[in-house]
Amino acid sequence: MSRLLCTLFLVFLRASYIEMTWADEDDDFIKDCTNATCGGLPIRYPFRLQTTPSYCGAPGLEVSCSAGDAVLALPRIGSCKVIDIEYRYGIVRIKLGESWAQCPLRTLSSTNLTSPIYRPLGTVGLLLLSCSKEITQVPEGIAGPISCLGSEGRFGYAAYSYYSMDEIPAGCNVDSPVSEISNYINGDYYPFNGAVQYFMQTHEMYLRVTMPVIDICTACETANEHCGFSRRRNKTYCMSGPHHGPNFKLIVGLSSGGFVMVVLAALLTLLYVIRKSARDQETRVKMLTGNLQSLQIPPKPFVSSLDHGN
């Protein structure tokens, strides 16, 4: 029994050590990676500030602070200003950078916006048209004329890609392959013409983060929790409840230590009961043996018949 008790003690002590080690790392994450802001936006996992350790965020989602703005460098898009991050849905709203300023629709038509990190949210097909004359009555599904798409003697338009060649206005040619434009704007889906107009005026775009980790983080946010990353466990997890650095480590440590103490107390009580029961049983056996011995009737003395004759 003593050997079993020692073994169980070592097992629970090991479990307590592991939880304390994880708590240390969780505390490092809370200390280094939470409560970060930039450009008036909270920056938290899977995004991180470039000035924080790499484990504070997922690769490719590093935010830098520049002139009071949150700037995100994305593949194929380049540096862009972050307007908003909807953590619950994994959506980031960006304003395109200087490289898009001259003619964003022209740049859009030559850029594949889908990457391993993100994709445009809510897209419709887009074609650029070059027309020999201005369209007098612009039909639905065609936007323009757009000055930066035109050239000398030509007028530029953006057209919804569902148009067939027969439906394209006379004197117009397709000037680009089919690309995509996002029609998700301010939580709603705009018609094609409205999406083009908004994009040209604001140079803004909505992207959905597509990294595998985002599914865990959106689930955490839906449960009113934030997600974090444990280096030892190498996994993303939900941080439930408020966290305040060292207090979190202390609570976890005390809870695991308290659990070990409760289990040990129960085992010691069980061992005491078993041993006391064994001693009581031994005492009862001795008492019963003594009583039987005291109750034994001594044998009668042998008397021969000759003695009766006398």
Coordinates of C-alpha atoms in Angstrom, one line a residue:
M1 CA 0.0 0.0 0.0
S2 CA 2.9 2.4 0.8
R3 CA 4.4 1.7 -2.6
L4 CA 1.1 2.4 -4.3
L5 CA 0.7 5.6 -2.4
C6 CA 4.2 6.8 -3.4
T7 CA 3.5 5.9 -7.0
L8 CA 0.3 7.9 -7.0
F9 CA 2.0 10.8 -5.3
L10 CA 4.7 10.9 -8.0
V11 CA 2.1 10.7 -10.8
F12 CA 0.1 13.6 -9.5
L13 CA 3.2 15.6 -8.7
R14 CA 4.2 15.2 -12.4
A15 CA 0.8 16.3 -13.5
S16 CA 1.0 19.3 -11.3
Y17 CA 4.5 20.2 -12.7
I18 CA 3.2 19.9 -16.3
E19 CA 0.2 22.2 -15.6
M20 CA 2.5 24.7 -13.9
T21 CA 4.9 24.6 -16.9
W22 CA 2.0 25.2 -19.2
A23 CA 0.7 28.0 -16.9
D24 CA 4.2 29.6 -17.2
E25 CA 4.0 29.6 -21.0
D26 CA 0.4 30.8 -21.0
D27 CA 1.5 33.5 -18.7
D28 CA 4.2 34.5 -21.1
F29 CA 1.6 34.7 -23.9
I30 CA -0.7 36.8 -21.8
K31 CA 2.1 39.1 -20.8
D32 CA 3.7 39.5 -24.2
C33 CA 0.8 39.2 -26.6
T34 CA -2.4 40.6 -25.1
N35 CA -3.6 44.1 -24.6
A36 CA -1.9 45.3 -27.8
T37 CA -3.4 48.1 -29.8
C38 CA -2.5 49.9 -33.0
G39 CA -4.3 52.6 -34.9
G40 CA -7.2 52.4 -32.4
L41 CA -7.6 48.7 -33.1
P42 CA -7.1 45.8 -30.7
I43 CA -4.4 43.5 -32.1
R44 CA -4.7 39.9 -30.8
Y45 CA -4.1 36.4 -31.9
P46 CA -4.0 35.3 -34.8
F47 CA -2.8 38.9 -35.6
R48 CA 0.2 40.3 -33.8
L49 CA 2.3 43.4 -33.6
Q50 CA 5.7 43.1 -35.3
T51 CA 7.3 44.2 -32.0
T52 CA 6.0 41.1 -30.2
P53 CA 7.4 37.5 -30.2
S54 CA 6.6 35.4 -33.2
Y55 CA 4.4 33.0 -31.1
C56 CA 2.0 36.0 -30.5
G57 CA 0.4 35.5 -34.0
A58 CA 0.1 33.3 -37.0
P59 CA 2.7 33.7 -39.9
G60 CA 1.7 36.4 -42.4
L61 CA -0.5 38.4 -40.0
E62 CA 2.0 40.8 -38.6
V63 CA 0.8 44.3 -38.0
S64 CA 3.1 47.3 -37.9
C65 CA 2.3 50.7 -36.5
S66 CA 3.1 53.5 -38.9
A67 CA 2.1 57.1 -38.3
G68 CA -0.7 56.0 -36.0
D69 CA -2.1 53.4 -38.5
A70 CA -2.2 49.7 -38.4
V71 CA -0.4 48.4 -41.5
L72 CA -0.6 44.8 -42.7
A73 CA 1.8 43.5 -45.5
L74 CA -0.1 40.9 -47.4
P75 CA 1.1 38.7 -50.3
R76 CA 0.0 40.0 -53.7
I77 CA -1.7 43.0 -52.2
G78 CA 1.3 44.6 -50.5
S79 CA 1.2 47.0 -47.6
C80 CA -2.3 48.2 -46.7
K81 CA -4.0 50.0 -43.9
V82 CA -6.2 48.0 -41.6
I83 CA -9.5 49.7 -41.1
D84 CA -11.2 47.0 -38.9
I85 CA -10.8 43.4 -37.8
E86 CA -13.9 41.3 -37.1
Y87 CA -12.4 38.6 -35.0
R88 CA -15.6 36.7 -34.5
Y89 CA -15.9 36.1 -38.3
G90 CA -12.2 36.2 -39.3
I91 CA -12.8 39.2 -41.6
V92 CA -10.3 42.1 -42.1
R93 CA -11.2 45.4 -43.8
I94 CA -8.3 47.0 -45.5
K95 CA -7.5 50.2 -47.5
L96 CA -5.2 49.4 -50.4
G97 CA -1.8 51.1 -50.5
E98 CA -0.1 53.5 -52.8
S99 CA 0.7 50.9 -55.4
W100 CA -3.1 50.7 -56.1
A101 CA -3.8 54.4 -56.1
Q102 CA -3.3 55.1 -59.8
C103 CA -6.0 52.8 -61.1
P104 CA -7.2 50.1 -58.6
L105 CA -9.5 48.4 -61.0
R106 CA -6.6 47.9 -63.5
T107 CA -4.4 46.5 -60.8
L108 CA -7.3 44.3 -59.5
S109 CA -7.8 42.8 -63.0
S110 CA -4.1 41.6 -63.1
T111 CA -3.9 40.4 -59.4
N112 CA -5.0 37.0 -58.1
L113 CA -6.3 38.0 -54.6
T114 CA -6.6 34.4 -53.3
S115 CA -3.7 33.3 -51.2
P116 CA -3.0 30.7 -48.5
I117 CA -3.7 33.4 -45.9
Y118 CA -6.9 35.1 -47.2
R119 CA -9.4 35.5 -50.0
P120 CA -11.8 38.3 -51.0
L121 CA -15.1 38.1 -49.2
G122 CA -18.2 37.8 -51.4
T123 CA -17.0 38.2 -55.0
V124 CA -18.5 38.8 -58.4
G125 CA -16.8 38.4 -61.8
L126 CA -15.4 41.5 -63.4
L127 CA -14.4 42.4 -66.9
L128 CA -12.8 45.6 -68.2
L129 CA -14.2 47.0 -71.4
S130 CA -12.5 49.4 -73.9
C131 CA -15.1 51.2 -76.0
S132 CA -14.7 53.4 -79.0
K133 CA -17.5 55.7 -77.9
E134 CA -19.2 56.6 -74.7
I135 CA -22.2 54.4 -73.8
T136 CA -25.2 56.8 -73.7
Q137 CA -27.5 54.5 -71.7
V138 CA -25.3 52.4 -69.3
P139 CA -27.2 49.2 -68.6
E140 CA -27.3 47.5 -65.2
G141 CA -24.1 45.4 -64.7
I142 CA -21.9 48.0 -66.4
A143 CA -20.2 50.8 -64.5
G144 CA -18.4 53.8 -66.0
P145 CA -17.0 55.5 -67.9
I146 CA -13.9 55.2 -65.6
S147 CA -11.3 57.7 -66.5
C148 CA -8.2 55.7 -65.5
L149 CA -9.3 52.8 -67.7
G150 CA -9.6 55.0 -70.8
S151 CA -7.0 56.0 -73.3
E152 CA -6.8 58.4 -76.2
G153 CA -10.0 58.0 -78.1
R154 CA -11.2 55.1 -75.9
F155 CA -13.6 54.9 -72.9
G156 CA -13.1 52.4 -70.1
Y157 CA -15.9 50.5 -68.3
A158 CA -16.2 47.7 -65.8
A159 CA -18.7 45.0 -66.7
Y160 CA -20.2 42.1 -64.7
S161 CA -18.7 39.0 -66.2
Y162 CA -22.1 37.3 -66.7
Y163 CA -22.4 39.4 -69.9
S164 CA -21.9 37.3 -73.1
M165 CA -20.1 38.8 -76.0
D166 CA -23.4 39.4 -77.8
E167 CA -24.6 41.5 -74.9
I168 CA -21.6 43.8 -74.7
P169 CA -22.5 47.2 -76.2
A170 CA -21.4 47.8 -79.8
G171 CA -18.0 49.3 -80.2
C172 CA -16.7 47.8 -77.0
N173 CA -14.0 45.1 -76.6
V174 CA -13.0 43.0 -73.6
D175 CA -9.8 44.5 -72.3
S176 CA -8.9 42.0 -69.5
P177 CA -9.4 38.5 -68.4
V178 CA -12.1 37.8 -65.9
S179 CA -11.2 38.9 -62.4
E180 CA -13.1 39.3 -59.1
I181 CA -14.3 42.2 -57.1
S182 CA -15.7 42.0 -53.6
N183 CA -19.3 43.1 -53.2
Y184 CA -19.4 42.6 -49.4
I185 CA -19.6 46.1 -47.9
N186 CA -20.4 47.1 -44.4
G187 CA -22.0 43.8 -43.5
D188 CA -24.2 43.7 -46.7
Y189 CA -23.8 42.5 -50.3
Y190 CA -24.0 45.3 -52.9
P191 CA -25.1 45.0 -56.5
F192 CA -22.3 45.0 -59.0
N193 CA -22.5 48.8 -59.9
G194 CA -22.5 49.7 -56.2
A195 CA -19.5 47.5 -55.5
V196 CA -17.5 49.1 -58.3
Q197 CA -18.4 52.6 -57.2
Y198 CA -17.5 51.9 -53.6
F199 CA -14.2 50.3 -54.5
M200 CA -13.2 53.2 -56.8
Q201 CA -14.1 55.8 -54.2
T202 CA -12.6 54.2 -51.1
H203 CA -10.0 51.7 -52.3
E204 CA -11.3 49.5 -49.6
M205 CA -11.7 45.7 -49.6
Y206 CA -12.9 43.0 -47.3
L207 CA -10.9 39.8 -46.9
R208 CA -11.6 36.6 -45.1
V209 CA -8.7 35.0 -43.3
T210 CA -8.5 31.4 -44.5
M211 CA -5.7 30.0 -42.3
P212 CA -6.7 26.8 -40.5
V213 CA -6.1 28.4 -37.1
I214 CA -8.9 30.9 -37.8
D215 CA -11.6 28.3 -37.3
I216 CA -10.5 27.8 -33.7
C217 CA -10.3 31.6 -33.1
T218 CA -13.7 32.3 -34.5
A219 CA -15.1 29.5 -32.3
C220 CA -13.4 31.1 -29.3
E221 CA -14.8 34.6 -30.2
T222 CA -18.3 33.2 -30.6
A223 CA -18.1 31.9 -27.1
N224 CA -17.0 35.4 -25.9
E225 CA -13.4 34.1 -25.4
H226 CA -10.1 35.0 -27.0
C227 CA -7.7 32.5 -28.6
G228 CA -4.1 32.1 -27.6
F229 CA -1.2 29.8 -28.5
S230 CA 0.8 27.4 -26.2
R231 CA 4.3 26.7 -27.4
R232 CA 4.7 23.5 -25.4
R233 CA 1.5 22.1 -26.6
N234 CA 2.0 23.6 -30.0
K235 CA -1.7 24.4 -30.4
T236 CA -4.2 27.2 -30.4
Y237 CA -6.6 27.2 -27.5
C238 CA -9.4 29.3 -26.1
M239 CA -8.6 31.5 -23.1
S240 CA -11.7 31.4 -21.0
G241 CA -12.4 34.2 -18.5
P242 CA -10.4 37.3 -17.8
H243 CA -6.6 36.9 -17.7
H244 CA -4.3 39.2 -15.8
G245 CA -0.8 37.8 -16.2
P246 CA 0.8 36.3 -13.0
N247 CA -2.6 35.8 -11.3
F248 CA -3.6 33.3 -14.0
K249 CA -0.4 31.2 -13.4
L250 CA -1.0 31.4 -9.6
I251 CA -4.6 30.2 -9.9
V252 CA -3.7 27.3 -12.1
G253 CA -0.8 26.3 -9.9
L254 CA -2.9 26.4 -6.7
S255 CA -5.7 24.5 -8.3
S256 CA -3.4 21.7 -9.5
G257 CA -1.6 21.6 -6.1
G258 CA -4.8 21.7 -4.2
F259 CA -6.1 18.8 -6.3
V260 CA -3.0 16.7 -5.4
M261 CA -3.4 17.5 -1.7
V262 CA -7.0 16.4 -1.8
V263 CA -6.2 13.2 -3.5
L264 CA -3.3 12.5 -1.1
A265 CA -5.5 13.2 1.9
A266 CA -8.1 10.8 0.6
L267 CA -5.5 8.1 0.1
L268 CA -4.0 8.6 3.6
T269 CA -7.5 8.4 5.1
L270 CA -8.1 5.2 3.2
L271 CA -4.8 3.8 4.3
Y272 CA -5.5 4.7 7.9
V273 CA -9.0 3.0 7.8
I274 CA -7.5 -0.1 6.2
R275 CA -4.7 -0.4 8.8
K276 CA -7.1 0.4 11.7
S277 CA -9.5 -2.2 10.5
A278 CA -6.7 -4.7 10.3
R279 CA -5.6 -3.9 13.9
D280 CA -9.1 -4.1 15.2
Q281 CA -9.6 -7.4 13.5
E282 CA -6.3 -8.7 15.1
T283 CA -7.4 -7.4 18.5
R284 CA -10.8 -9.1 18.2
V285 CA -9.2 -12.4 17.3
K286 CA -6.8 -12.3 20.3
M287 CA -9.7 -11.4 22.6
L288 CA -11.8 -14.3 21.3
T289 CA -8.9 -16.7 21.7
G290 CA -8.4 -15.6 25.3
N291 CA -12.0 -15.9 26.2
L292 CA -12.1 -19.5 24.8
Q293 CA -9.1 -20.4 26.8
S294 CA -10.7 -19.0 30.0
L295 CA -13.8 -21.0 29.4
Q296 CA -12.2 -24.4 29.0
I297 CA -13.4 -27.0 31.7
P298 CA -10.6 -28.8 33.4
P299 CA -10.7 -32.6 33.0
K300 CA -12.0 -34.7 35.9
P301 CA -9.5 -36.7 37.9
F302 CA -9.3 -40.5 37.2
V303 CA -10.9 -42.6 40.0
S304 CA -10.5 -46.4 39.9
S305 CA -13.0 -48.9 41.1
L306 CA -10.6 -50.1 43.8
D307 CA -10.9 -46.7 45.5
H308 CA -14.7 -47.2 45.7
G309 CA -14.1 -50.5 47.5
N310 CA -12.3 -48.9 50.3

